[in-house]
PDB file of C-alpha atoms and ligand atoms in Angstrom:
ATOM      1  CA  MET A 428     110.067 114.453  14.586  1.00  0.00           C
ATOM      2  CA  ALA A 429     108.643 112.377  11.722  1.00  0.00           C
ATOM      3  CA  ASP A 430     109.546 108.704  11.593  1.00  0.00           C
ATOM      4  CA  PRO A 431     112.608 107.979   9.477  1.00  0.00           C
ATOM      5  CA  VAL A 432     112.016 106.561   6.000  1.00  0.00           C
ATOM      6  CA  LEU A 433     115.030 104.312   6.407  1.00  0.00           C
ATOM      7  CA  ARG A 434     116.482 103.028   9.640  1.00  0.00           C
ATOM      8  CA  ILE A 435     119.533 100.820   9.786  1.00  0.00           C
ATOM      9  CA  GLU A 436     120.246  99.117  13.086  1.00  0.00           C
ATOM     10  CA  GLY A 437     123.466  97.365  14.052  1.00  0.00           C
ATOM     11  CA  LEU A 438     124.319  96.424  10.484  1.00  0.00           C
ATOM     12  CA  THR A 439     127.378  94.198  10.279  1.00  0.00           C
ATOM     13  CA  LYS A 440     129.019  92.550   7.270  1.00  0.00           C
ATOM     14  CA  ASN A 441     132.210  90.503   7.081  1.00  0.00           C
ATOM     15  CA  PHE A 442     134.167  89.510   3.992  1.00  0.00           C
ATOM     16  CA  GLY A 443     136.215  86.562   5.163  1.00  0.00           C
ATOM     17  CA  GLY A 444     138.037  87.792   8.250  1.00  0.00           C
ATOM     18  CA  LEU A 445     137.509  91.450   7.357  1.00  0.00           C
ATOM     19  CA  ARG A 446     134.659  93.339   9.079  1.00  0.00           C
ATOM     20  CA  VAL A 447     133.610  95.810   6.396  1.00  0.00           C
ATOM     21  CA  THR A 448     130.403  97.068   8.008  1.00  0.00           C
ATOM     22  CA  ASP A 449     130.757  97.281  11.773  1.00  0.00           C
ATOM     23  CA  ASP A 450     127.575  97.790  13.796  1.00  0.00           C
ATOM     24  CA  VAL A 451     126.276 100.633  11.645  1.00  0.00           C
ATOM     25  CA  THR A 452     123.193 102.444  12.882  1.00  0.00           C
ATOM     26  CA  LEU A 453     121.746 105.427  11.060  1.00  0.00           C
ATOM     27  CA  ASP A 454     118.446 106.839   9.921  1.00  0.00           C
ATOM     28  CA  VAL A 455     117.285 108.828   6.927  1.00  0.00           C
ATOM     29  CA  ARG A 456     114.457 111.265   7.540  1.00  0.00           C
ATOM     30  CA  PRO A 457     111.695 112.236   5.124  1.00  0.00           C
ATOM     31  CA  GLY A 458     113.010 114.558   2.409  1.00  0.00           C
ATOM     32  CA  GLU A 459     116.534 114.478   3.763  1.00  0.00           C
ATOM     33  CA  LEU A 460     119.671 114.306   1.650  1.00  0.00           C
ATOM     34  CA  HIS A 461     121.960 112.213   3.819  1.00  0.00           C
ATOM     35  CA  ALA A 462     125.530 111.957   2.589  1.00  0.00           C
ATOM     36  CA  VAL A 463     127.844 109.100   3.555  1.00  0.00           C
ATOM     37  CA  ILE A 464     131.494 110.014   3.221  1.00  0.00           C
ATOM     38  CA  GLY A 465     134.745 108.319   4.162  1.00  0.00           C
ATOM     39  CA  PRO A 466     138.088 107.137   2.824  1.00  0.00           C
ATOM     40  CA  ASN A 467     138.529 104.607   0.023  1.00  0.00           C
ATOM     41  CA  GLY A 468     137.696 101.143   1.313  1.00  0.00           C
ATOM     42  CA  ALA A 469     135.728 102.481   4.316  1.00  0.00           C
ATOM     43  CA  GLY A 470     132.756 100.314   3.326  1.00  0.00           C
ATOM     44  CA  LYS A 471     130.450 102.889   1.726  1.00  0.00           C
ATOM     45  CA  THR A 472     129.544 100.810  -1.332  1.00  0.00           C
ATOM     46  CA  THR A 473     129.151  97.712   0.838  1.00  0.00           C
ATOM     47  CA  LEU A 474     126.702  99.669   3.003  1.00  0.00           C
ATOM     48  CA  ILE A 475     124.718 100.871  -0.030  1.00  0.00           C
ATOM     49  CA  ASN A 476     124.679  97.299  -1.383  1.00  0.00           C
ATOM     50  CA  GLN A 477     123.104  96.051   1.837  1.00  0.00           C
ATOM     51  CA  ILE A 478     120.483  98.819   1.791  1.00  0.00           C
ATOM     52  CA  SER A 479     119.549  98.079  -1.826  1.00  0.00           C
ATOM     53  CA  GLY A 480     119.468  94.328  -1.173  1.00  0.00           C
ATOM     54  CA  LEU A 481     122.396  93.359  -3.385  1.00  0.00           C
ATOM     55  CA  LEU A 482     124.209  92.027  -0.291  1.00  0.00           C
ATOM     56  CA  SER A 483     122.788  90.412   2.845  1.00  0.00           C
ATOM     57  CA  PRO A 484     124.113  91.658   6.183  1.00  0.00           C
ATOM     58  CA  ASP A 485     125.524  89.169   8.681  1.00  0.00           C
ATOM     59  CA  ALA A 486     123.774  90.940  11.538  1.00  0.00           C
ATOM     60  CA  GLY A 487     121.444  93.875  12.089  1.00  0.00           C
ATOM     61  CA  ARG A 488     118.316  94.978  10.321  1.00  0.00           C
ATOM     62  CA  ILE A 489     117.055  97.443   7.744  1.00  0.00           C
ATOM     63  CA  MET A 490     113.697  99.136   8.273  1.00  0.00           C
ATOM     64  CA  PHE A 491     112.185 100.871   5.235  1.00  0.00           C
ATOM     65  CA  GLY A 492     108.860 102.665   5.470  1.00  0.00           C
ATOM     66  CA  GLY A 493     108.373 101.131   8.898  1.00  0.00           C
ATOM     67  CA  GLU A 494     108.761  97.553   7.609  1.00  0.00           C
ATOM     68  CA  ASP A 495     111.663  95.189   8.148  1.00  0.00           C
ATOM     69  CA  VAL A 496     113.045  94.621   4.628  1.00  0.00           C
ATOM     70  CA  THR A 497     116.261  92.875   5.714  1.00  0.00           C
ATOM     71  CA  ALA A 498     115.184  89.612   4.075  1.00  0.00           C
ATOM     72  CA  LEU A 499     113.545  91.189   1.016  1.00  0.00           C
ATOM     73  CA  PRO A 500     115.336  90.615  -2.328  1.00  0.00           C
ATOM     74  CA  ILE A 501     116.666  93.546  -4.343  1.00  0.00           C
ATOM     75  CA  ASN A 502     113.877  93.533  -6.944  1.00  0.00           C
ATOM     76  CA  LYS A 503     111.162  93.631  -4.282  1.00  0.00           C
ATOM     77  CA  ARG A 504     112.887  96.547  -2.570  1.00  0.00           C
ATOM     78  CA  ALA A 505     113.118  98.375  -5.911  1.00  0.00           C
ATOM     79  CA  GLU A 506     109.436  97.778  -6.633  1.00  0.00           C
ATOM     80  CA  CYS A 507     108.628  99.344  -3.283  1.00  0.00           C
ATOM     81  CA  GLY A 508     110.529 102.501  -4.164  1.00  0.00           C
ATOM     82  CA  LEU A 509     114.011 101.787  -2.851  1.00  0.00           C
ATOM     83  CA  ALA A 510     115.810 102.968  -5.958  1.00  0.00           C
ATOM     84  CA  ARG A 511     119.476 103.003  -6.730  1.00  0.00           C
ATOM     85  CA  SER A 512     120.711 105.278  -9.424  1.00  0.00           C
ATOM     86  CA  PHE A 513     123.725 105.364 -11.716  1.00  0.00           C
ATOM     87  CA  GLN A 514     125.311 102.022 -10.972  1.00  0.00           C
ATOM     88  CA  ILE A 515     122.506  99.529 -11.572  1.00  0.00           C
ATOM     89  CA  THR A 516     120.475 101.583 -13.997  1.00  0.00           C
ATOM     90  CA  SER A 517     120.370  99.739 -17.271  1.00  0.00           C
ATOM     91  CA  ILE A 518     119.602 101.952 -20.222  1.00  0.00           C
ATOM     92  CA  LEU A 519     118.297  99.914 -23.153  1.00  0.00           C
ATOM     93  CA  PRO A 520     120.111 101.459 -26.127  1.00  0.00           C
ATOM     94  CA  GLY A 521     117.648 100.198 -28.774  1.00  0.00           C
ATOM     95  CA  PHE A 522     114.628 101.694 -27.051  1.00  0.00           C
ATOM     96  CA  SER A 523     113.708 105.345 -27.219  1.00  0.00           C
ATOM     97  CA  VAL A 524     114.465 107.698 -24.353  1.00  0.00           C
ATOM     98  CA  LEU A 525     110.744 107.828 -23.526  1.00  0.00           C
ATOM     99  CA  GLU A 526     110.404 104.028 -23.611  1.00  0.00           C
ATOM    100  CA  ASN A 527     113.315 103.728 -21.180  1.00  0.00           C
ATOM    101  CA  ALA A 528     111.628 106.070 -18.716  1.00  0.00           C
ATOM    102  CA  ALA A 529     108.236 104.349 -19.175  1.00  0.00           C
ATOM    103  CA  ARG A 530     109.728 100.939 -18.394  1.00  0.00           C
ATOM    104  CA  ALA A 531     111.008 102.245 -15.072  1.00  0.00           C
ATOM    105  CA  GLU A 532     107.580 103.633 -14.226  1.00  0.00           C
ATOM    106  CA  GLN A 533     105.926 100.269 -14.915  1.00  0.00           C
ATOM    107  CA  ALA A 534     108.496  98.296 -12.926  1.00  0.00           C
ATOM    108  CA  GLN A 535     107.713 100.376  -9.871  1.00  0.00           C
ATOM    109  CA  GLN A 536     103.995  99.534 -10.117  1.00  0.00           C
ATOM    110  CA  GLY A 537     104.646  95.874  -9.316  1.00  0.00           C
ATOM    111  CA  CYS A 538     104.964  96.652  -5.607  1.00  0.00           C
ATOM    112  CA  SER A 539     102.754  94.324  -3.612  1.00  0.00           C
ATOM    113  CA  TYR A 540     103.556  95.939  -0.292  1.00  0.00           C
ATOM    114  CA  SER A 541     100.998  98.351   1.006  1.00  0.00           C
ATOM    115  CA  PHE A 542     103.041 100.071   3.671  1.00  0.00           C
ATOM    116  CA  PHE A 543     103.422 103.217   1.602  1.00  0.00           C
ATOM    117  CA  GLY A 544      99.844 102.860   0.308  1.00  0.00           C
ATOM    118  CA  GLY A 545      97.101 105.412   0.011  1.00  0.00           C
ATOM    119  CA  ALA A 546      95.451 107.408  -2.727  1.00  0.00           C
ATOM    120  CA  ALA A 547      98.125 110.065  -2.940  1.00  0.00           C
ATOM    121  CA  ASP A 548     100.786 107.482  -3.667  1.00  0.00           C
ATOM    122  CA  GLU A 549      98.568 105.858  -6.290  1.00  0.00           C
ATOM    123  CA  GLU A 550      98.502 109.164  -8.106  1.00  0.00           C
ATOM    124  CA  ALA A 551     102.253 109.549  -7.823  1.00  0.00           C
ATOM    125  CA  LEU A 552     102.750 106.135  -9.419  1.00  0.00           C
ATOM    126  CA  ASN A 553     100.867 107.358 -12.480  1.00  0.00           C
ATOM    127  CA  MET A 554     103.230 110.235 -13.138  1.00  0.00           C
ATOM    128  CA  PRO A 555     103.899 110.031 -16.861  1.00  0.00           C
ATOM    129  CA  ALA A 556     107.366 109.083 -17.940  1.00  0.00           C
ATOM    130  CA  TYR A 557     107.275 112.149 -20.163  1.00  0.00           C
ATOM    131  CA  ALA A 558     107.074 114.453 -17.169  1.00  0.00           C
ATOM    132  CA  ALA A 559     110.193 112.787 -15.779  1.00  0.00           C
ATOM    133  CA  LEU A 560     111.988 113.518 -19.048  1.00  0.00           C
ATOM    134  CA  MET A 561     110.932 117.170 -18.845  1.00  0.00           C
ATOM    135  CA  GLN A 562     112.323 117.427 -15.318  1.00  0.00           C
ATOM    136  CA  ALA A 563     115.593 115.937 -16.479  1.00  0.00           C
ATOM    137  CA  GLY A 564     115.756 118.283 -19.473  1.00  0.00           C
ATOM    138  CA  LEU A 565     115.372 115.470 -21.993  1.00  0.00           C
ATOM    139  CA  ALA A 566     111.875 116.034 -23.370  1.00  0.00           C
ATOM    140  CA  GLU A 567     113.218 117.103 -26.754  1.00  0.00           C
ATOM    141  CA  ARG A 568     115.105 113.811 -27.017  1.00  0.00           C
ATOM    142  CA  ALA A 569     112.111 111.611 -26.102  1.00  0.00           C
ATOM    143  CA  ALA A 570     111.939 109.819 -29.456  1.00  0.00           C
ATOM    144  CA  VAL A 571     115.677 109.308 -29.907  1.00  0.00           C
ATOM    145  CA  PRO A 572     117.097 105.792 -29.328  1.00  0.00           C
ATOM    146  CA  ALA A 573     118.837 105.911 -25.949  1.00  0.00           C
ATOM    147  CA  GLY A 574     122.009 104.498 -27.501  1.00  0.00           C
ATOM    148  CA  GLU A 575     122.438 107.720 -29.486  1.00  0.00           C
ATOM    149  CA  LEU A 576     122.594 109.958 -26.402  1.00  0.00           C
ATOM    150  CA  SER A 577     125.812 111.661 -25.366  1.00  0.00           C
ATOM    151  CA  HIS A 578     127.447 110.631 -22.062  1.00  0.00           C
ATOM    152  CA  GLY A 579     125.943 113.622 -20.279  1.00  0.00           C
ATOM    153  CA  GLU A 580     122.492 112.932 -21.734  1.00  0.00           C
ATOM    154  CA  LYS A 581     122.707 109.313 -20.568  1.00  0.00           C
ATOM    155  CA  ARG A 582     123.318 110.574 -17.043  1.00  0.00           C
ATOM    156  CA  ALA A 583     120.243 112.777 -17.424  1.00  0.00           C
ATOM    157  CA  LEU A 584     118.254 109.748 -18.626  1.00  0.00           C
ATOM    158  CA  GLU A 585     119.420 107.764 -15.591  1.00  0.00           C
ATOM    159  CA  LEU A 586     118.031 110.535 -13.417  1.00  0.00           C
ATOM    160  CA  ALA A 587     114.787 110.574 -15.448  1.00  0.00           C
ATOM    161  CA  ILE A 588     114.449 106.818 -14.948  1.00  0.00           C
ATOM    162  CA  ALA A 589     114.894 107.283 -11.213  1.00  0.00           C
ATOM    163  CA  LEU A 590     112.267 110.046 -11.296  1.00  0.00           C
ATOM    164  CA  ALA A 591     109.826 107.928 -13.293  1.00  0.00           C
ATOM    165  CA  MET A 592     110.109 105.293 -10.575  1.00  0.00           C
ATOM    166  CA  GLU A 593     108.863 107.856  -8.062  1.00  0.00           C
ATOM    167  CA  PRO A 594     111.416 106.632  -5.551  1.00  0.00           C
ATOM    168  CA  LYS A 595     110.591 106.608  -1.871  1.00  0.00           C
ATOM    169  CA  LEU A 596     114.340 106.667  -1.283  1.00  0.00           C
ATOM    170  CA  LEU A 597     117.145 107.146  -3.796  1.00  0.00           C
ATOM    171  CA  LEU A 598     120.575 105.622  -3.215  1.00  0.00           C
ATOM    172  CA  LEU A 599     123.381 107.343  -5.106  1.00  0.00           C
ATOM    173  CA  ASP A 600     126.830 105.768  -5.106  1.00  0.00           C
ATOM    174  CA  GLU A 601     129.284 108.256  -6.591  1.00  0.00           C
ATOM    175  CA  PRO A 602     126.938 109.696  -9.208  1.00  0.00           C
ATOM    176  CA  MET A 603     129.628 112.161 -10.276  1.00  0.00           C
ATOM    177  CA  ALA A 604     132.412 109.631 -10.774  1.00  0.00           C
ATOM    178  CA  GLY A 605     133.910 109.839 -14.238  1.00  0.00           C
ATOM    179  CA  THR A 606     132.223 113.105 -15.156  1.00  0.00           C
ATOM    180  CA  GLY A 607     133.958 116.301 -16.134  1.00  0.00           C
ATOM    181  CA  ARG A 608     133.499 119.509 -14.193  1.00  0.00           C
ATOM    182  CA  GLU A 609     130.592 120.770 -16.280  1.00  0.00           C
ATOM    183  CA  GLU A 610     128.787 117.425 -16.209  1.00  0.00           C
ATOM    184  CA  GLY A 611     129.391 117.143 -12.486  1.00  0.00           C
ATOM    185  CA  GLU A 612     127.890 120.578 -11.950  1.00  0.00           C
ATOM    186  CA  ARG A 613     124.868 119.530 -13.991  1.00  0.00           C
ATOM    187  CA  ILE A 614     124.385 116.521 -11.699  1.00  0.00           C
ATOM    188  CA  VAL A 615     124.708 118.676  -8.591  1.00  0.00           C
ATOM    189  CA  ALA A 616     122.078 121.043 -10.029  1.00  0.00           C
ATOM    190  CA  ALA A 617     119.774 118.120 -10.811  1.00  0.00           C
ATOM    191  CA  LEU A 618     120.166 116.662  -7.311  1.00  0.00           C
ATOM    192  CA  ARG A 619     119.514 120.077  -5.811  1.00  0.00           C
ATOM    193  CA  SER A 620     116.292 120.377  -7.814  1.00  0.00           C
ATOM    194  CA  LEU A 621     115.209 116.908  -6.614  1.00  0.00           C
ATOM    195  CA  LYS A 622     115.963 117.668  -2.976  1.00  0.00           C
ATOM    196  CA  GLY A 623     112.992 117.432  -0.671  1.00  0.00           C
ATOM    197  CA  ARG A 624     110.851 115.382  -3.058  1.00  0.00           C
ATOM    198  CA  PHE A 625     112.173 112.165  -1.585  1.00  0.00           C
ATOM    199  CA  PRO A 626     115.068 111.319   0.697  1.00  0.00           C
ATOM    200  CA  MET A 627     118.439 110.478  -0.783  1.00  0.00           C
ATOM    201  CA  VAL A 628     121.543 108.700   0.463  1.00  0.00           C
ATOM    202  CA  LEU A 629     124.523 110.148  -1.371  1.00  0.00           C
ATOM    203  CA  VAL A 630     127.954 108.535  -1.370  1.00  0.00           C
ATOM    204  CA  GLU A 631     130.387 110.936  -2.986  1.00  0.00           C
ATOM    205  CA  HIS A 632     134.070 111.848  -2.775  1.00  0.00           C
ATOM    206  CA  ASP A 633     133.513 115.376  -4.134  1.00  0.00           C
ATOM    207  CA  MET A 634     133.402 117.307  -0.841  1.00  0.00           C
ATOM    208  CA  HIS A 635     132.294 120.483  -2.568  1.00  0.00           C
ATOM    209  CA  ALA A 636     129.178 118.685  -3.821  1.00  0.00           C
ATOM    210  CA  VAL A 637     128.584 116.885  -0.503  1.00  0.00           C
ATOM    211  CA  PHE A 638     128.796 120.012   1.632  1.00  0.00           C
ATOM    212  CA  ALA A 639     126.674 121.991  -0.816  1.00  0.00           C
ATOM    213  CA  LEU A 640     123.886 119.390  -0.963  1.00  0.00           C
ATOM    214  CA  ALA A 641     123.705 117.443   2.287  1.00  0.00           C
ATOM    215  CA  ASP A 642     121.280 118.079   5.132  1.00  0.00           C
ATOM    216  CA  ARG A 643     123.225 115.619   7.269  1.00  0.00           C
ATOM    217  CA  ILE A 644     126.455 113.753   6.774  1.00  0.00           C
ATOM    218  CA  SER A 645     127.569 110.432   8.236  1.00  0.00           C
ATOM    219  CA  VAL A 646     131.281 109.701   8.236  1.00  0.00           C
ATOM    220  CA  LEU A 647     132.264 106.069   7.772  1.00  0.00           C
ATOM    221  CA  VAL A 648     135.791 104.960   8.676  1.00  0.00           C
ATOM    222  CA  GLU A 649     136.820 101.292   8.645  1.00  0.00           C
ATOM    223  CA  GLY A 650     133.197 100.203   8.604  1.00  0.00           C
ATOM    224  CA  ARG A 651     132.103 102.326  11.568  1.00  0.00           C
ATOM    225  CA  ILE A 652     130.167 105.564  11.692  1.00  0.00           C
ATOM    226  CA  ILE A 653     132.403 107.983  13.576  1.00  0.00           C
ATOM    227  CA  ALA A 654     130.097 111.009  13.278  1.00  0.00           C
ATOM    228  CA  THR A 655     126.660 112.000  12.013  1.00  0.00           C
ATOM    229  CA  GLY A 656     125.465 115.571  11.888  1.00  0.00           C
ATOM    230  CA  THR A 657     124.894 118.727   9.931  1.00  0.00           C
ATOM    231  CA  PRO A 658     127.616 119.788   7.483  1.00  0.00           C
ATOM    232  CA  ASP A 659     128.788 122.444   9.945  1.00  0.00           C
ATOM    233  CA  ALA A 660     128.961 119.978  12.825  1.00  0.00           C
ATOM    234  CA  VAL A 661     130.809 117.383  10.755  1.00  0.00           C
ATOM    235  CA  ARG A 662     133.179 119.976   9.320  1.00  0.00           C
ATOM    236  CA  SER A 663     134.252 121.054  12.797  1.00  0.00           C
ATOM    237  CA  ASP A 664     134.410 117.540  14.313  1.00  0.00           C
ATOM    238  CA  ALA A 665     137.971 116.872  15.420  1.00  0.00           C
ATOM    239  CA  ALA A 666     137.754 113.093  14.953  1.00  0.00           C
ATOM    240  CA  VAL A 667     136.400 113.542  11.431  1.00  0.00           C
ATOM    241  CA  ARG A 668     139.138 115.966  10.503  1.00  0.00           C
ATOM    242  CA  ALA A 669     141.763 113.627  11.854  1.00  0.00           C
ATOM    243  CA  ALA A 670     140.371 110.514  10.156  1.00  0.00           C
ATOM    244  CA  TYR A 671     139.233 111.864   6.841  1.00  0.00           C
ATOM    245  CA  LEU A 672     138.589 115.469   5.984  1.00  0.00           C
ATOM    246  CA  GLY A 673     141.862 117.110   6.891  1.00  0.00           C
ATOM    247  CA  ASP A 674     141.638 120.495   5.233  1.00  0.00           C
ATOM    248  CA  ALA A 675     139.297 119.347   2.451  1.00  0.00           C
ATOM    249  CA  ALA A 676     136.158 121.010   3.797  1.00  0.00           C
TER     250      ALA A 676
HETATM  251  N1  LIG B 186     133.032  91.189  -2.477  1.00  0.00           N
HETATM  252  C1  LIG B 186     134.071  91.476  -1.664  1.00  0.00           C
HETATM  253  N2  LIG B 186     134.860  90.504  -1.168  1.00  0.00           N
HETATM  254  C2  LIG B 186     135.883  90.780  -0.320  1.00  0.00           C
HETATM  255  N3  LIG B 186     136.198  92.025   0.077  1.00  0.00           N
HETATM  256  C3  LIG B 186     135.457  93.045  -0.404  1.00  0.00           C
HETATM  257  C4  LIG B 186     134.354  92.834  -1.288  1.00  0.00           C
HETATM  258  N4  LIG B 186     133.797  94.033  -1.604  1.00  0.00           N
HETATM  259  C5  LIG B 186     134.518  94.941  -0.923  1.00  0.00           C
HETATM  260  N5  LIG B 186     135.499  94.366  -0.208  1.00  0.00           N
HETATM  261  C6  LIG B 186     136.453  95.056   0.682  1.00  0.00           C
HETATM  262  O1  LIG B 186     135.665  95.717   1.653  1.00  0.00           O
HETATM  263  C7  LIG B 186     136.226  96.987   1.964  1.00  0.00           C
HETATM  264  C8  LIG B 186     135.202  98.066   1.708  1.00  0.00           C
HETATM  265  O2  LIG B 186     134.947  98.181   0.327  1.00  0.00           O
HETATM  266  P1  LIG B 186     133.892  99.195  -0.277  1.00  0.00           P
HETATM  267  O3  LIG B 186     133.876  99.006  -1.744  1.00  0.00           O
HETATM  268  O4  LIG B 186     132.593  99.062   0.438  1.00  0.00           O
HETATM  269  O5  LIG B 186     134.550 100.598   0.111  1.00  0.00           O
HETATM  270  P2  LIG B 186     134.144 102.065  -0.336  1.00  0.00           P
HETATM  271  O6  LIG B 186     134.047 102.873   0.918  1.00  0.00           O
HETATM  272  O7  LIG B 186     132.974 102.045  -1.229  1.00  0.00           O
HETATM  273  O8  LIG B 186     135.459 102.560  -1.121  1.00  0.00           O
HETATM  274  P3  LIG B 186     135.582 103.576  -2.370  1.00  0.00           P
HETATM  275  O9  LIG B 186     135.515 104.958  -1.774  1.00  0.00           O
HETATM  276  O10 LIG B 186     136.947 103.296  -2.910  1.00  0.00           O
HETATM  277  O11 LIG B 186     134.479 103.279  -3.339  1.00  0.00           O
HETATM  278  C9  LIG B 186     137.495  97.115   1.129  1.00  0.00           C
HETATM  279  O12 LIG B 186     138.562  96.692   1.929  1.00  0.00           O
HETATM  280  C10 LIG B 186     137.245  96.145  -0.015  1.00  0.00           C
HETATM  281  O13 LIG B 186     138.462  95.649  -0.500  1.00  0.00           O
HETATM  282 MG1  LIG B 187     132.641 102.581  -3.210  1.00  0.00          MG
END
């Protein structure tokens, strides 16, 4: 089996006396959509924050592209293709939709690490921002100031920005939160169309979306992974049903 793109080993994080991430080990394989689910307060966002570099773990390590990035700051991880969508994306309202996507593309080119190097990747970095807008269905809005977009179009622009960055791994923390049914379905469709191009870690409470999209699911309860497997395996796992899913999936 191919080496994982991301491997987390023994990750542990305490907030005061509370252990929020408890010896978490998991890997994300090339092209895989790996969902992380679990109850409110299970530590999902804290886990994502440690992967992106927003938070430092107290113990354990994070391997990305075969390199230990545990000590690398968030901006360096982003430059190297560890992208986080929806929550840290900053749309600049005064700049056009195309300019927003182009900025993301340029930011990614600052990566000084060569561990993903090679000619093919060089080409990928040059993917025009415009192509990313086309894939997100925003090409017609390229010249419009981003501040004039509707809520749904802003979500599409956030996806286009992530695409323009040519992520090596995309972290998604509740991308459907706060959207209506139609908008949520649009996001599911967009994620489905992106599947396989790069691996994704998806944190989401919408079990319909998770079970429709995920290749594998890890279940986090009180900071610990209690199960990792295919949707079918996780759905039929007695411990998972008892701790979280109940009759939801
Ligand atoms: N900066 C912080 N300082 C202290 N405690 C925190 C901090 N951030 C999170 N926590 C606590 O850590 C635990 C895990 O929080 P986290 O936000 O990671 O959960 P979550 O699984 O993302 O929940 P949700 O599904 O509601 O988004 C919670 O008990 C939360 O109160
Ligand atoms: Mg959260």
